[in-house]
C-alpha positions as CSV (number, residue, x, y, z in Angstrom):
1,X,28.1,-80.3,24.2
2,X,27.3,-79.9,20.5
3,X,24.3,-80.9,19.4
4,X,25.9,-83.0,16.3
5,X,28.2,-84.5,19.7
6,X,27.2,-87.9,21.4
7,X,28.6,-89.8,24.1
8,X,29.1,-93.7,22.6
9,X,26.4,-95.7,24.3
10,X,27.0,-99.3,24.8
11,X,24.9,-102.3,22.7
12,X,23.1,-104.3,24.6
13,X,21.5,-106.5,22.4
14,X,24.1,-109.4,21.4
15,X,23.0,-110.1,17.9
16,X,23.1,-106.0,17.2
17,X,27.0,-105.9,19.0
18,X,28.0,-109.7,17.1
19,X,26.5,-107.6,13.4
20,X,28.7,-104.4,14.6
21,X,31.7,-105.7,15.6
22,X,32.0,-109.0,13.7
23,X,30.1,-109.3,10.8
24,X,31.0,-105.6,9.9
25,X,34.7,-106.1,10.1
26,X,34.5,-109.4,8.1
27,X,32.7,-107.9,5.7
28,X,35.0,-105.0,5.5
29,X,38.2,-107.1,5.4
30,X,36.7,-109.2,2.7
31,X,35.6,-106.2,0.7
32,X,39.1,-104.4,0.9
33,X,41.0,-107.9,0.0
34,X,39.0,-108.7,-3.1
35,X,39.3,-105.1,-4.3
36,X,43.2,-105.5,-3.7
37,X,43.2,-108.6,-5.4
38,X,41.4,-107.4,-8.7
39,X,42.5,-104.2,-9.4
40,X,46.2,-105.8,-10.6
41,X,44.0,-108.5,-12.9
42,X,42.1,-105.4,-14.2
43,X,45.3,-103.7,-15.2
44,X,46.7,-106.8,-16.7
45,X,43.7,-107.1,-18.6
46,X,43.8,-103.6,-19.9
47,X,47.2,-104.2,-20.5
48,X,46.4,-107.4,-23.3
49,X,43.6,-105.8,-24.6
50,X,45.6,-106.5,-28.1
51,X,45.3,-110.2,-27.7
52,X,42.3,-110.4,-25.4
53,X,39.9,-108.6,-27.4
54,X,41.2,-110.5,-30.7
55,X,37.5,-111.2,-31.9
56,X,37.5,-107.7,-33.0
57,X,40.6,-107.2,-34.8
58,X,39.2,-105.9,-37.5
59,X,37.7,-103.1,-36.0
60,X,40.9,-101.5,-34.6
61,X,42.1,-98.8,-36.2
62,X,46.0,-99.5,-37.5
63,X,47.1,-96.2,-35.2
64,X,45.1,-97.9,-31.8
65,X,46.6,-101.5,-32.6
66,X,50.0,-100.2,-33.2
67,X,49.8,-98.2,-29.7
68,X,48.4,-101.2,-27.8
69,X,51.2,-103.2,-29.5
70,X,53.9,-100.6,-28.2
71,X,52.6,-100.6,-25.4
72,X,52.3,-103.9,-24.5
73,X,55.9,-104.4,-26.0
74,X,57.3,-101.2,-23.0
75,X,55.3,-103.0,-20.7
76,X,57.2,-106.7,-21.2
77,X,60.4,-105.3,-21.5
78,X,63.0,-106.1,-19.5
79,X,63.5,-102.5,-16.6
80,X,67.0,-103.6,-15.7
81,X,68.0,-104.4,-19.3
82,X,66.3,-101.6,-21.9
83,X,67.1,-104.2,-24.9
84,X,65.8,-107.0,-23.7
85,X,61.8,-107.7,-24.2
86,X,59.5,-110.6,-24.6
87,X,57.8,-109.1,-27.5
88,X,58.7,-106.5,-30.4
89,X,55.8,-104.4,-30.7
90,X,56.7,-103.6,-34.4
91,X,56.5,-107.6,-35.1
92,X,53.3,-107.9,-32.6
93,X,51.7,-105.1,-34.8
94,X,52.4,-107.2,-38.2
95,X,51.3,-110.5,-37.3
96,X,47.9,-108.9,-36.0
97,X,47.1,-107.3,-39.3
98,X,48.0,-110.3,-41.0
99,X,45.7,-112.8,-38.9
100,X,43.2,-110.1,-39.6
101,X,41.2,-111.9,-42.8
102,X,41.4,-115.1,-40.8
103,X,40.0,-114.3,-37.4
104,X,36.2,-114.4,-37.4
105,X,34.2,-112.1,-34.9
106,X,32.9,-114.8,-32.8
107,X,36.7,-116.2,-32.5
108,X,38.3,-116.9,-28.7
109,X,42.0,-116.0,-28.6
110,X,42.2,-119.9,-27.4
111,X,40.7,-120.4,-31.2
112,X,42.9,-117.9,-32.7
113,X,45.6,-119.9,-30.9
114,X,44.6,-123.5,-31.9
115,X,43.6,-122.0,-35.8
116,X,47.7,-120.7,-35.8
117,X,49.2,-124.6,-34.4
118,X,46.6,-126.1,-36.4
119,X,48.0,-124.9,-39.8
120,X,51.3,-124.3,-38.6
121,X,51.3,-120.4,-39.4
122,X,53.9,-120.3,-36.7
């Protein structure tokens, strides 16, 4: 036998066996389910960054806006119908530099949303 080689000895203590073959497993179920579950939120979130991250409009450079706006527009598109979409990213990437000089840095897109019904800019 190798030396790194060891035949599986049982547990006999019940709280050590309970830890190793409950808790372990439960643990590891949960762990692998809330990873599963996240990693599509963190994509969508990547994937609104435009909107999401609206406090710092200002900051974005007009080539990085327009490609988040592209994007965003490819990405809520229609696959079965190519000229169908929810958005046009052209029109997405207007509106944002025009809300520009009106969106402070401390603004929520809920507040960016309730400054645009407020005044009707819609």
């Amino acid at each position: 036998m190798f030396v790194y080689e060891a035949s599986d000895e049982t547990i006999q203590d019940p709280k050590q066996s309970f830890k190793i073959n409950f808790y372990f497993a439960v643990l590891d179920t949960t762990l692998n389910s809330i990873k599963e579950r996240f990693t599509p939120l963190k994509q969508h979130s990547e994937e609104l960054k435009v909107v999401r991250e609206i406090d710092v409009l200002k900051d974005w450079r007009d080539e990085d806006l327009m490609k988040q706006c592209k994007d965003l527009h490819l990405k809520l598109r229609d696959h079965q119908n190519k000229d169908s979409h929810d958005i046009d990213g052209l029109a997405l990437f207007e509106e944002l530099k025009a809300m520009q000089c009106f969106v402070r840095k401390e603004s929520a897109p809920l507040d960016v949303l309730n400054y645009i019904l407020y005044t009707k800019t819609i």
